[in-house]
Amino acid sequence: MFRRGPVAFEVSDYHENGFAAPIRVLGDAETGVLRDEVARLRREHPSDAGQFLGTNCHLLLPSFYDLALSEKVLDAVEAVLGPNLLVWSSGFFLKDPGDEKFVSWHQDSTYWGLEPPEITTAWIALTPSVPESGCLRVVPGSHTQGQVAHVDSFAETNMLSRGQEIAVDVTEDEAQDIELQPGEMSLHHVRLVHGSEPNRARYPRVGFAVRYIPTHVRQNGGRTFAVLARGRDDYRHFDSPPRPDAALSPTAWDTHQESLRRTNAILMATAAQETAAPGHRLKGVD
Ligand SMILES: O=C(O)CCC(=O)C(=O)O
């Protein structure tokens, strides 16, 4: 059992099943402030908020940089990954009611080019993430089977960058819903098979996913950014970007664009370009 202050979960569950949830990391007031910030950004930037919130928004928005480095989140991540931690990427998974967006069954490890596969995602709910709103669904224990082959669909309503999905069927009785209330998070292993259905609720489903690695993990295919979140980095496998000085400031935009350029180059390096629709644009690093 990991217990520090109000944060508690069975670490052995994470190692056996590939995930742990629910873990409370935010109070109601903090959750409300962050949720309002996302809603405001979406209102003020209707055409491009989806894009910039989708990938590495911790480099654009101080509040989400601080959330990624916040104590309760890091205490839980440290319990599964150890004391020396980097934030490799982050992004919102936003599903509005009725927009048909879904996430196909996949393993995160497929295209990220990170080795060894000791990566965990903290998925923090800002609105209820339940079956009706299209919560995360996982196949418990699937992280132990190694890397499974994926195919790229580039389907428009698929929220993943390449519409990648595992090349084997997942049956409904294998899958488990991860239900989270606002302010709760789940942790999932990079090899865990997971996905999600469209949002059938009457409110947006808003989840902030942060990808953590221990400092010894390496990036294949190039040099990307990672923020030292806790402990020390004796390896220096990544370049270290600054905390954004203000939300959407010019320097934060420069850092953000550079992070996307580097990660997208790696993501698309192995893409089946010939199957991509002409003019296809990356949606993010997932
Ligand atoms: O939020 C979702 O529905 C999917 C999230 C996901 O695939 C991930 O965090 O790796």
Coordinates of C-alpha atoms and ligand atoms in Angstrom, one line a residue:
M1 CA 0.0 0.0 0.0
F2 CA 1.3 3.5 -0.9
R3 CA 0.0 6.1 1.5
R4 CA 1.1 9.7 1.8
G5 CA -1.3 12.2 3.2
P6 CA -4.6 11.7 1.5
V7 CA -3.1 9.8 -1.4
A8 CA -3.3 6.1 -1.1
F9 CA -3.4 3.1 -3.5
E10 CA -2.1 -0.4 -3.8
V11 CA 1.2 -0.3 -5.7
S12 CA 1.0 -4.0 -6.2
D13 CA -2.3 -3.5 -8.1
Y14 CA -0.5 -1.2 -10.5
H15 CA 2.3 -3.8 -11.2
E16 CA -0.2 -6.7 -11.5
N17 CA -2.9 -5.0 -13.5
G18 CA -1.1 -2.2 -15.2
F19 CA -3.2 0.5 -13.7
A20 CA -4.3 2.0 -10.4
A21 CA -7.4 4.1 -9.7
P22 CA -9.0 6.2 -8.4
I23 CA -6.4 8.3 -6.7
R24 CA -7.6 11.7 -5.3
V25 CA -5.1 14.5 -6.2
L26 CA -7.2 17.7 -6.3
G27 CA -9.8 19.3 -4.1
D28 CA -13.1 20.6 -5.5
A29 CA -12.0 24.2 -5.6
E30 CA -8.7 23.5 -7.4
T31 CA -10.5 21.3 -9.8
G32 CA -13.0 24.0 -10.5
V33 CA -10.3 26.6 -11.2
L34 CA -8.5 24.4 -13.7
R35 CA -11.8 23.3 -15.4
D36 CA -12.8 27.0 -15.8
E37 CA -9.4 27.8 -17.3
V38 CA -9.8 25.1 -19.9
A39 CA -13.4 26.3 -20.7
R40 CA -12.2 29.9 -21.0
L41 CA -9.3 29.0 -23.3
R42 CA -11.7 27.0 -25.5
R43 CA -14.1 29.9 -25.6
E44 CA -11.4 32.5 -26.4
H45 CA -9.6 30.3 -29.0
P46 CA -12.4 28.4 -30.6
S47 CA -10.4 27.3 -33.7
D48 CA -7.1 26.3 -32.2
A49 CA -7.6 25.5 -28.5
G50 CA -8.2 21.8 -29.3
Q51 CA -4.8 21.7 -31.1
F52 CA -2.7 23.4 -28.5
L53 CA -4.4 21.8 -25.5
G54 CA -3.9 18.4 -27.2
T55 CA -0.1 18.2 -26.8
N56 CA 2.4 19.5 -24.3
C57 CA 0.1 22.3 -22.9
H58 CA 2.2 22.2 -19.7
L59 CA 4.8 24.2 -21.8
L60 CA 2.1 26.9 -22.6
L61 CA 0.1 27.1 -19.4
P62 CA 1.8 27.6 -16.0
S63 CA -1.2 26.1 -14.1
F64 CA -0.9 22.8 -15.9
Y65 CA 2.9 22.8 -15.7
D66 CA 2.3 23.2 -11.9
L67 CA -0.3 20.5 -11.8
A68 CA 2.1 18.1 -13.6
L69 CA 4.7 18.8 -10.9
S70 CA 2.3 18.9 -8.0
E71 CA 3.1 16.9 -4.9
K72 CA 0.2 14.5 -4.6
V73 CA 0.5 13.5 -8.3
L74 CA 4.3 13.1 -8.0
D75 CA 4.0 11.1 -4.8
A76 CA 1.8 8.6 -6.6
V77 CA 4.0 8.5 -9.7
E78 CA 7.1 8.0 -7.6
A79 CA 5.5 5.0 -5.9
V80 CA 5.5 3.2 -9.2
L81 CA 8.5 4.7 -11.1
G82 CA 10.9 5.6 -8.4
P83 CA 12.4 8.9 -7.2
N84 CA 13.9 10.5 -10.3
L85 CA 11.1 11.7 -12.6
L86 CA 10.7 13.6 -15.8
V87 CA 7.5 14.8 -17.5
W88 CA 7.9 13.8 -21.1
S89 CA 4.6 15.1 -22.5
S90 CA 1.1 16.1 -21.6
G91 CA -2.2 16.7 -23.2
F92 CA -5.9 17.0 -22.8
F93 CA -8.4 14.4 -24.0
L94 CA -11.5 16.5 -24.5
K95 CA -14.7 15.0 -25.6
D96 CA -17.8 17.2 -26.1
P97 CA -21.2 15.7 -25.9
G98 CA -22.3 14.3 -29.2
D99 CA -18.9 14.8 -31.1
E100 CA -18.3 11.1 -31.7
K101 CA -14.6 11.2 -30.8
F102 CA -13.3 8.0 -29.5
V103 CA -9.9 6.3 -28.8
S104 CA -9.2 3.0 -30.4
W105 CA -7.6 0.1 -28.4
H106 CA -3.9 0.7 -28.3
Q107 CA -0.7 0.6 -26.3
D108 CA 1.0 4.0 -25.7
S109 CA 4.4 2.4 -26.2
T110 CA 3.8 1.8 -29.9
Y111 CA 5.3 5.0 -31.4
W112 CA 6.8 7.0 -28.6
G113 CA 10.3 5.7 -29.2
L114 CA 11.1 5.5 -25.4
E115 CA 13.2 2.7 -23.9
P116 CA 12.9 0.9 -21.6
P117 CA 9.0 0.9 -21.4
E118 CA 9.0 2.2 -17.9
I119 CA 6.5 5.0 -18.5
T120 CA 3.3 5.8 -16.6
T121 CA 0.5 8.2 -17.5
A122 CA -1.4 10.1 -14.9
W123 CA -4.8 10.8 -16.3
I124 CA -6.5 13.5 -14.2
A125 CA -10.2 14.0 -14.5
L126 CA -11.6 17.6 -14.4
T127 CA -15.2 16.4 -15.1
P128 CA -16.8 13.0 -14.3
S129 CA -15.1 10.3 -16.4
V130 CA -17.7 7.5 -16.3
P131 CA -19.0 5.0 -18.8
E132 CA -21.7 7.5 -20.0
S133 CA -19.1 10.2 -20.7
G134 CA -16.7 7.8 -22.4
C135 CA -14.2 7.1 -19.6
L136 CA -10.9 5.3 -20.1
R137 CA -11.3 1.6 -20.6
V138 CA -8.4 -0.9 -20.0
V139 CA -7.6 -4.5 -20.4
P140 CA -6.2 -5.5 -16.9
G141 CA -2.9 -7.3 -17.1
S142 CA -2.4 -6.6 -20.8
H143 CA 0.8 -4.6 -20.0
T144 CA 2.7 -7.9 -19.4
Q145 CA 2.3 -9.2 -23.0
G146 CA 5.0 -7.0 -24.6
Q147 CA 4.5 -4.8 -27.6
V148 CA 1.6 -5.9 -29.8
A149 CA 1.3 -5.0 -33.5
H150 CA -0.8 -2.0 -34.4
V151 CA -2.3 -0.7 -37.6
D152 CA -2.8 3.0 -38.5
S153 CA -6.4 3.9 -39.5
F154 CA -6.0 7.8 -39.5
A155 CA -9.8 7.8 -38.8
E156 CA -11.1 11.3 -38.4
T157 CA -13.0 10.8 -35.1
N158 CA -10.1 8.8 -33.6
M159 CA -8.3 11.0 -31.1
L160 CA -4.9 9.3 -31.5
S161 CA -2.3 10.9 -33.8
R162 CA -2.4 8.1 -36.4
G163 CA -5.7 6.4 -35.4
Q164 CA -3.5 3.5 -34.4
E165 CA -5.2 0.4 -33.0
I166 CA -4.0 -3.0 -32.0
A167 CA -4.2 -5.6 -34.7
V168 CA -6.1 -8.1 -32.5
D169 CA -9.7 -8.0 -31.2
V170 CA -10.5 -7.0 -27.7
T171 CA -13.6 -8.6 -26.4
E172 CA -16.0 -6.6 -24.1
D173 CA -15.7 -9.0 -21.2
E174 CA -11.9 -8.4 -21.1
A175 CA -12.3 -4.6 -20.6
Q176 CA -12.7 -2.7 -17.4
D177 CA -14.0 0.9 -17.1
I178 CA -11.9 3.4 -15.1
E179 CA -14.4 5.6 -13.4
L180 CA -13.1 8.9 -12.0
Q181 CA -14.8 11.8 -10.3
P182 CA -13.4 15.4 -10.8
G183 CA -10.1 15.7 -9.0
E184 CA -9.3 12.0 -9.2
M185 CA -6.6 10.4 -11.3
S186 CA -5.6 7.0 -12.7
L187 CA -2.2 5.8 -13.5
H188 CA -1.6 3.5 -16.4
H189 CA 1.4 1.6 -17.7
V190 CA 2.7 2.4 -21.2
R191 CA 2.0 -1.2 -22.4
L192 CA -1.5 -1.4 -21.0
V193 CA -4.1 -1.9 -23.8
H194 CA -6.7 0.9 -23.4
G195 CA -9.2 3.0 -25.3
S196 CA -12.5 4.9 -24.8
E197 CA -15.9 5.3 -26.4
P198 CA -17.6 8.6 -27.4
N199 CA -19.2 10.9 -24.8
R200 CA -22.9 10.2 -24.5
A201 CA -23.3 12.5 -21.4
R202 CA -24.6 16.0 -21.5
Y203 CA -21.3 17.6 -20.3
P204 CA -17.8 17.6 -21.7
R205 CA -15.4 14.9 -20.6
V206 CA -12.2 16.7 -19.7
G207 CA -9.1 14.7 -18.8
F208 CA -5.5 15.9 -18.5
A209 CA -2.9 13.1 -19.3
V210 CA 0.7 13.6 -18.1
R211 CA 3.4 11.1 -19.2
Y212 CA 6.2 10.4 -16.7
I213 CA 9.4 8.6 -17.2
P214 CA 12.3 7.8 -14.8
T215 CA 15.5 9.7 -15.8
H216 CA 17.3 6.6 -17.2
V217 CA 14.7 6.2 -20.0
R218 CA 16.1 7.1 -23.4
Q219 CA 14.5 8.6 -26.5
N220 CA 15.2 6.8 -29.7
G221 CA 15.3 8.7 -33.0
G222 CA 16.1 12.2 -31.7
R223 CA 16.3 14.5 -28.8
T224 CA 13.0 15.6 -27.2
F225 CA 12.1 17.8 -24.2
A226 CA 11.4 16.6 -20.7
V227 CA 11.0 18.5 -17.5
L228 CA 12.7 17.3 -14.3
A229 CA 9.8 16.9 -11.9
R230 CA 11.5 15.3 -8.9
G231 CA 14.9 14.0 -7.8
R232 CA 18.0 14.3 -10.0
D233 CA 18.8 13.6 -13.6
D234 CA 22.3 12.0 -13.9
Y235 CA 21.6 10.8 -17.5
R236 CA 20.6 14.0 -19.4
H237 CA 18.9 12.1 -22.2
F238 CA 16.5 15.1 -22.8
D239 CA 16.6 18.8 -23.2
S240 CA 15.0 20.7 -20.4
P241 CA 12.4 23.3 -21.4
P242 CA 11.5 26.2 -19.0
R243 CA 8.3 26.7 -17.0
P244 CA 6.0 29.0 -19.1
D245 CA 6.4 32.6 -17.8
A246 CA 2.7 33.3 -18.6
A247 CA -0.2 31.5 -20.2
L248 CA 0.3 31.5 -24.0
S249 CA 3.2 34.0 -23.9
P250 CA 5.4 34.4 -27.0
T251 CA 8.3 32.5 -25.4
A252 CA 6.0 29.7 -24.2
W253 CA 4.7 29.4 -27.8
D254 CA 8.3 29.1 -29.1
T255 CA 9.1 26.4 -26.6
H256 CA 5.8 24.6 -27.3
Q257 CA 6.3 24.7 -31.1
E258 CA 9.9 23.4 -30.7
S259 CA 8.6 20.5 -28.5
L260 CA 6.0 19.6 -31.1
R261 CA 8.5 19.7 -34.0
R262 CA 10.8 17.3 -32.2
T263 CA 8.2 14.8 -31.0
N264 CA 6.2 14.8 -34.2
A265 CA 9.4 14.1 -36.3
I266 CA 9.9 11.0 -34.2
L267 CA 6.2 9.9 -34.2
M268 CA 5.8 10.2 -37.9
A269 CA 9.2 8.7 -38.7
T270 CA 7.8 5.2 -38.7
A271 CA 4.3 6.2 -39.9
A272 CA 2.8 4.3 -42.8
Q273 CA 2.7 7.5 -44.8
E274 CA 1.2 5.9 -47.9
T275 CA -2.0 5.1 -45.9
A276 CA -2.3 8.7 -44.6
A277 CA -5.0 10.9 -46.2
P278 CA -3.5 13.7 -48.2
G279 CA -2.9 16.7 -46.0
H280 CA -3.3 14.7 -42.9
R281 CA -2.2 16.7 -39.8
L282 CA -0.9 15.3 -36.6
K283 CA -3.3 15.6 -33.7
G284 CA -0.7 15.1 -31.0
V285 CA 2.0 12.7 -29.7
D286 CA -0.3 9.9 -28.6
Ligands
LIG1 O1 -8.8 9.9 -22.6 C1 -9.0 8.9 -23.3 O2 -10.1 8.6 -23.7 C2 -7.8 8.1 -23.8 C3 -6.6 8.4 -23.1 C4 -5.4 7.7 -23.6 O3 -5.4 7.0 -24.6 C5 -4.1 7.9 -22.9 O4 -4.1 8.7 -21.9 O5 -3.1 7.2 -23.2

